[in-house]
């Protein structure tokens, strides 16, 4: 189940300036990650941020996938993840919150490994990124500046 705050019931908002939107998925899986990515892309296009949409989608997908794969609730229940996107004064901030209090670690994956590069991509492409402790877990976030987006891609 996916719930949305600060948005139209059927989807995220269309035109907006200095806006924020939050979507929570009760149980993260591949389909949920795909749907949250789709919603983020639609929102960024509607917000008029096409220059950073592709990078934001890639980085959000990495954070969402990490949350779906690595964050687990006690008792083995499905992982609840929350995606928040906000734009103020042209800057975009995206955060993914999950119930696991342990911060992610950047790995240096070997060439033959199929995973382990997500945070390295976030570190390389985001203007800023970090981890915020929360009472219900953590939030991993990144920010992008449309003025420098073309230089990072």
XYZ file of N, CA and C in Angstrom:
459
model
N 0.841 -1.178 0.000
C 0.000 0.000 0.000
C 0.886 1.240 0.000
N 0.574 2.188 -0.861
C 1.323 3.428 -0.949
C 0.398 4.557 -0.535
N 0.856 5.384 0.396
C 0.080 6.542 0.813
C 0.866 7.799 0.478
N 0.136 8.862 0.154
C 0.752 10.114 -0.261
C 0.254 11.242 0.614
N 1.179 12.123 1.016
C 0.810 13.328 1.746
C 1.078 14.531 0.856
N 0.330 15.611 1.055
C 0.524 16.852 0.321
C 0.425 16.646 -1.182
N -0.522 15.852 -1.606
C -0.658 15.591 -3.029
C -2.096 15.260 -3.362
N -2.372 15.226 -4.661
C -3.680 14.806 -5.096
C -3.834 13.330 -4.768
N -5.043 12.846 -4.503
C -5.221 11.449 -4.139
C -4.680 10.473 -5.179
N -4.778 10.799 -6.465
C -4.370 9.843 -7.487
C -2.892 9.911 -7.821
N -2.241 11.004 -7.508
C -0.834 11.114 -7.864
C -0.222 12.303 -7.128
N 1.051 12.547 -7.383
C 1.716 13.689 -6.776
C 1.218 14.966 -7.428
N 1.550 16.120 -6.853
C 1.063 17.381 -7.417
C 1.625 17.640 -8.806
N 0.932 18.495 -9.535
C 1.425 18.861 -10.861
C 2.314 20.100 -10.708
N 1.885 21.266 -11.100
C 2.748 22.442 -11.017
C 2.950 22.865 -9.568
N 4.198 23.187 -9.225
C 4.483 23.602 -7.855
C 5.805 24.349 -7.797
N 5.894 25.299 -6.882
C 7.160 25.937 -6.570
C 7.336 25.854 -5.072
N 8.570 25.648 -4.643
C 8.869 25.494 -3.232
C 7.860 24.566 -2.573
N 7.833 23.338 -3.065
C 6.868 22.345 -2.618
C 7.578 21.143 -2.038
N 6.814 20.356 -1.352
C 7.319 19.116 -0.797
C 6.224 18.071 -0.911
N 6.627 16.846 -1.145
C 5.675 15.751 -1.228
C 6.301 14.526 -0.582
N 5.475 13.731 0.080
C 5.940 12.534 0.771
C 5.049 11.362 0.390
N 5.681 10.235 0.073
C 4.958 9.011 -0.237
C 5.523 7.907 0.633
N 4.647 7.144 1.286
C 5.071 6.048 2.144
C 4.555 4.732 1.591
N 5.435 3.759 1.524
C 5.068 2.412 1.091
C 5.131 1.503 2.298
N 4.042 0.786 2.563
C 3.968 -0.075 3.746
C 4.909 -1.262 3.645
N 5.145 -1.754 2.461
C 6.022 -2.908 2.283
C 6.830 -2.709 1.008
N 8.126 -2.511 1.167
C 8.981 -2.229 0.012
C 9.347 -3.499 -0.732
N 9.135 -3.465 -2.041
C 9.554 -4.550 -2.918
C 9.912 -3.924 -4.260
N 10.260 -4.742 -5.236
C 10.682 -4.232 -6.537
C 9.592 -3.380 -7.182
N 8.356 -3.818 -7.119
C 7.254 -3.062 -7.723
C 7.078 -1.708 -7.038
N 7.242 -1.666 -5.729
C 7.114 -0.413 -4.990
C 8.225 0.551 -5.381
N 9.450 0.059 -5.468
C 10.572 0.901 -5.884
C 10.303 1.485 -7.265
N 9.836 0.671 -8.176
C 9.529 1.119 -9.542
C 8.445 2.203 -9.520
N 7.393 2.000 -8.737
C 6.298 2.971 -8.662
C 6.760 4.287 -8.040
N 7.564 4.225 -7.003
C 8.056 5.456 -6.384
C 8.979 6.217 -7.336
N 9.796 5.523 -8.100
C 10.637 6.167 -9.113
C 9.765 6.855 -10.155
N 8.729 6.174 -10.620
C 7.827 6.752 -11.621
C 7.180 8.022 -11.091
N 6.718 7.980 -9.868
C 6.075 9.154 -9.275
C 7.056 10.314 -9.122
N 8.284 10.005 -8.720
C 9.294 11.055 -8.588
C 9.561 11.706 -9.939
N 9.736 10.910 -10.985
C 10.004 11.455 -12.316
C 8.861 12.341 -12.795
N 7.635 11.889 -12.606
C 6.479 12.689 -13.024
C 6.455 14.013 -12.265
N 6.710 13.954 -10.986
C 6.705 15.163 -10.171
C 7.782 16.140 -10.626
N 8.981 15.646 -10.868
C 10.066 16.537 -11.282
C 9.782 17.175 -12.641
N 9.209 16.412 -13.547
C 8.821 16.999 -14.840
C 7.732 18.060 -14.637
N 6.751 17.741 -13.793
C 5.671 18.686 -13.531
C 6.169 19.936 -12.797
N 7.192 19.764 -11.962
C 7.764 20.898 -11.243
C 8.671 21.721 -12.143
N 8.955 21.251 -13.344
C 9.802 21.991 -14.263
C 11.284 21.790 -14.001
N 11.670 20.601 -13.535
C 13.070 20.302 -13.237
C 13.625 19.206 -14.153
N 13.482 19.343 -15.473
C 13.943 18.266 -16.352
C 15.457 18.087 -16.348
N 16.208 19.148 -16.036
C 17.667 19.052 -16.052
C 18.215 18.121 -14.979
N 17.487 17.952 -13.898
C 17.985 17.095 -12.816
C 17.152 15.829 -12.644
N 16.124 15.665 -13.454
C 15.214 14.527 -13.279
C 15.917 13.187 -13.440
N 16.758 13.035 -14.462
C 17.414 11.746 -14.685
C 18.375 11.392 -13.556
N 19.165 12.360 -13.117
C 20.100 12.107 -12.018
C 19.326 11.815 -10.738
N 18.282 12.590 -10.474
C 17.477 12.370 -9.271
C 16.839 10.985 -9.292
N 16.345 10.558 -10.451
C 15.735 9.231 -10.550
C 16.763 8.140 -10.253
N 17.945 8.252 -10.831
C 18.997 7.265 -10.601
C 19.368 7.189 -9.122
N 19.602 8.339 -8.507
C 20.020 8.353 -7.103
C 18.900 7.895 -6.175
N 17.675 8.317 -6.460
C 16.536 7.866 -5.654
C 16.361 6.359 -5.772
N 16.531 5.829 -6.986
C 16.411 4.385 -7.184
C 17.446 3.636 -6.350
N 18.652 4.161 -6.268
C 19.687 3.523 -5.449
C 19.295 3.520 -3.974
N 18.816 4.654 -3.473
C 18.431 4.740 -2.061
C 17.212 3.875 -1.764
N 16.235 3.886 -2.667
C 15.041 3.061 -2.476
C 15.392 1.570 -2.496
N 16.240 1.178 -3.413
C 16.639 -0.227 -3.501
C 17.404 -0.646 -2.256
N 18.314 0.215 -1.794
C 19.038 -0.096 -0.559
C 18.079 -0.287 0.610
N 17.103 0.594 0.718
C 16.134 0.477 1.812
C 15.336 -0.815 1.691
N 14.902 -1.133 0.478
C 14.104 -2.347 0.275
C 14.918 -3.611 0.568
N 16.202 -3.597 0.222
C 17.030 -4.791 0.402
C 17.606 -4.942 1.803
N 17.965 -3.837 2.428
C 18.762 -3.926 3.654
C 18.039 -3.556 4.942
N 17.001 -2.787 4.875
C 16.307 -2.367 6.094
C 15.191 -3.344 6.414
N 15.197 -3.852 7.611
C 14.181 -4.828 8.008
C 13.584 -4.438 9.347
N 12.304 -4.655 9.466
C 11.624 -4.435 10.746
C 11.868 -5.621 11.660
N 11.824 -5.382 12.964
C 11.922 -6.513 13.890
C 10.794 -7.504 13.627
N 11.069 -8.780 13.752
C 10.054 -9.802 13.540
C 9.911 -10.209 12.090
N 10.765 -9.677 11.204
C 10.734 -10.079 9.812
C 9.608 -9.489 8.987
N 8.902 -8.487 9.518
C 7.822 -7.860 8.760
C 8.395 -7.105 7.573
N 7.546 -6.779 6.610
C 7.978 -6.001 5.458
C 8.488 -4.634 5.863
N 9.362 -4.102 5.059
C 9.985 -2.818 5.338
C 9.096 -1.674 4.875
N 8.872 -0.732 5.746
C 8.136 0.486 5.403
C 9.167 1.530 4.994
N 9.029 2.100 3.811
C 9.931 3.145 3.370
C 9.134 4.380 2.982
N 9.761 5.532 3.167
C 9.129 6.796 2.839
C 10.056 7.584 1.926
N 9.517 8.063 0.815
C 10.247 8.902 -0.120
C 9.698 10.315 -0.004
N 10.585 11.276 0.227
C 10.190 12.676 0.304
C 11.010 13.465 -0.703
N 10.343 14.272 -1.484
C 11.016 15.173 -2.419
C 10.577 16.584 -2.084
N 11.543 17.490 -2.031
C 11.202 18.885 -1.767
C 12.075 19.784 -2.618
N 11.499 20.899 -2.982
C 12.212 21.873 -3.794
C 12.030 23.239 -3.166
N 13.137 23.864 -2.856
C 13.113 25.225 -2.338
C 14.206 26.015 -3.036
N 13.859 27.181 -3.504
C 14.801 28.074 -4.176
C 15.602 27.347 -5.254
N 14.932 26.444 -5.971
C 15.570 25.763 -7.076
C 16.337 24.507 -6.719
N 16.639 24.298 -5.468
C 17.370 23.108 -5.052
C 16.391 21.964 -4.798
N 16.798 20.784 -5.180
C 15.983 19.596 -4.954
C 16.634 18.758 -3.862
N 15.823 18.312 -2.920
C 16.287 17.392 -1.887
C 15.357 16.184 -1.922
N 15.962 14.999 -1.953
C 15.211 13.751 -1.943
C 15.734 12.934 -0.778
N 14.810 12.372 -0.007
C 15.236 11.518 1.097
C 14.405 10.255 1.130
N 15.057 9.178 1.558
C 14.412 7.884 1.710
C 14.603 7.463 3.164
N 13.494 7.277 3.860
C 13.536 6.890 5.263
C 13.112 5.433 5.405
N 13.755 4.725 6.338
C 13.413 3.333 6.614
C 13.636 3.060 8.093
N 13.159 1.916 8.599
C 13.217 1.647 10.036
C 14.575 1.177 10.562
N 15.538 0.935 9.705
C 16.852 0.463 10.141
C 17.686 1.649 10.626
N 18.131 1.645 11.892
C 18.907 2.781 12.396
C 20.356 2.792 11.916
N 20.832 1.700 11.332
C 22.227 1.623 10.902
C 22.459 2.434 9.634
N 23.480 3.291 9.648
C 23.749 4.089 8.451
C 24.344 3.230 7.333
N 24.104 3.618 6.088
C 24.696 2.881 4.976
C 26.193 3.170 4.901
N 26.910 2.284 4.236
C 28.355 2.415 4.100
C 28.711 2.355 2.619
N 29.541 3.280 2.177
C 30.007 3.243 0.799
C 30.954 2.059 0.650
N 30.667 1.229 -0.340
C 31.532 0.081 -0.641
C 32.343 0.375 -1.892
N 33.415 -0.338 -2.026
C 34.218 -0.289 -3.242
C 34.109 -1.673 -3.870
N 33.071 -1.842 -4.666
C 32.765 -3.144 -5.263
C 33.803 -3.539 -6.298
N 34.095 -4.828 -6.319
C 34.993 -5.367 -7.331
C 34.278 -5.377 -8.676
N 35.052 -5.409 -9.749
C 34.485 -5.371 -11.097
C 33.453 -6.465 -11.337
N 33.668 -7.648 -10.793
C 32.758 -8.763 -11.054
C 31.511 -8.750 -10.163
N 31.468 -7.891 -9.168
C 30.288 -7.818 -8.298
C 29.143 -7.106 -9.015
N 27.934 -7.612 -8.794
C 26.755 -7.044 -9.442
C 26.104 -5.930 -8.634
N 26.510 -5.760 -7.400
C 25.928 -4.708 -6.569
C 27.037 -4.056 -5.752
N 26.656 -3.063 -4.965
C 27.611 -2.413 -4.089
C 28.120 -1.072 -4.581
N 27.485 -0.515 -5.615
C 27.946 0.757 -6.166
C 26.973 1.914 -5.930
N 25.843 1.639 -5.324
C 24.790 2.645 -5.184
C 25.217 3.900 -4.458
N 25.790 3.754 -3.276
C 26.194 4.945 -2.533
C 27.371 5.654 -3.186
N 28.208 4.906 -3.889
C 29.306 5.550 -4.621
C 28.734 6.459 -5.717
N 27.641 6.019 -6.364
C 26.969 6.870 -7.355
C 26.386 8.111 -6.692
N 25.739 7.925 -5.556
C 25.164 9.063 -4.830
C 26.276 10.047 -4.470
N 27.381 9.524 -3.965
C 28.504 10.370 -3.568
C 29.081 11.129 -4.766
N 29.140 10.474 -5.916
C 29.732 11.085 -7.102
C 28.810 12.105 -7.780
N 27.509 11.862 -7.780
C 26.598 12.683 -8.575
C 25.818 13.735 -7.792
N 25.608 13.525 -6.507
C 24.841 14.493 -5.720
C 25.728 15.676 -5.332
N 25.108 16.851 -5.222
C 25.863 18.002 -4.717
C 26.192 17.804 -3.248
N 25.250 17.235 -2.514
C 25.438 16.922 -1.099
C 24.619 15.674 -0.795
N 25.026 14.910 0.206
C 24.225 13.793 0.662
C 24.605 13.497 2.099
N 23.733 12.757 2.782
C 24.017 12.412 4.164
C 22.965 11.485 4.735
N 23.103 11.252 6.033
C 22.193 10.384 6.765
C 21.704 11.148 7.980
N 20.412 11.124 8.211
C 19.815 11.759 9.386
C 19.222 10.682 10.276
N 19.593 10.721 11.559
C 18.985 9.795 12.515
C 17.549 10.222 12.768
N 16.683 9.230 12.935
C 15.282 9.471 13.255
C 14.887 8.543 14.386
N 13.838 8.892 15.075
C 13.375 8.044 16.173
C 12.876 6.693 15.671
N 12.457 6.648 14.405
C 11.937 5.400 13.833
C 12.901 4.784 12.808
N 14.183 5.137 12.866
C 15.166 4.573 11.941
C 16.136 5.625 11.461
N 16.220 5.774 10.148
C 17.115 6.763 9.556
C 16.525 7.265 8.247
N 17.087 8.363 7.756
C 16.759 8.882 6.432
C 18.071 9.165 5.715
N 18.201 8.630 4.519
C 19.354 8.914 3.666
C 18.864 9.902 2.621
N 19.608 10.994 2.435
C 19.145 12.064 1.569
C 20.249 12.525 0.624
N 19.815 13.182 -0.446
C 20.757 13.862 -1.332
C 20.113 15.142 -1.817
N 20.949 16.075 -2.246
C 20.436 17.309 -2.828
C 21.134 17.564 -4.157
N 20.383 18.189 -5.050
C 20.878 18.535 -6.377
C 20.548 19.999 -6.657
N 21.461 20.668 -7.312
C 21.269 22.043 -7.737
C 21.128 22.039 -9.246
N 19.990 22.472 -9.789
C 19.814 22.461 -11.245
C 20.904 23.236 -11.984
N 21.497 24.240 -11.362
C 22.539 25.025 -12.014
C 23.797 24.205 -12.278
N 24.047 23.175 -11.463
C 25.250 22.368 -11.647
C 24.933 20.982 -12.177
N 23.652 20.690 -12.418
C 23.255 19.333 -12.838
C 23.911 18.909 -14.135
N 24.006 19.773 -15.088
C 24.618 19.443 -16.370
C 26.088 19.095 -16.233
N 26.753 19.663 -15.239
C 28.181 19.420 -15.045
C 28.447 18.049 -14.446
N 27.455 17.492 -13.709
C 27.687 16.210 -13.047
C 27.305 15.029 -13.890
N 26.490 15.243 -14.918
C 26.031 14.125 -15.716
C 27.017 13.819 -16.830
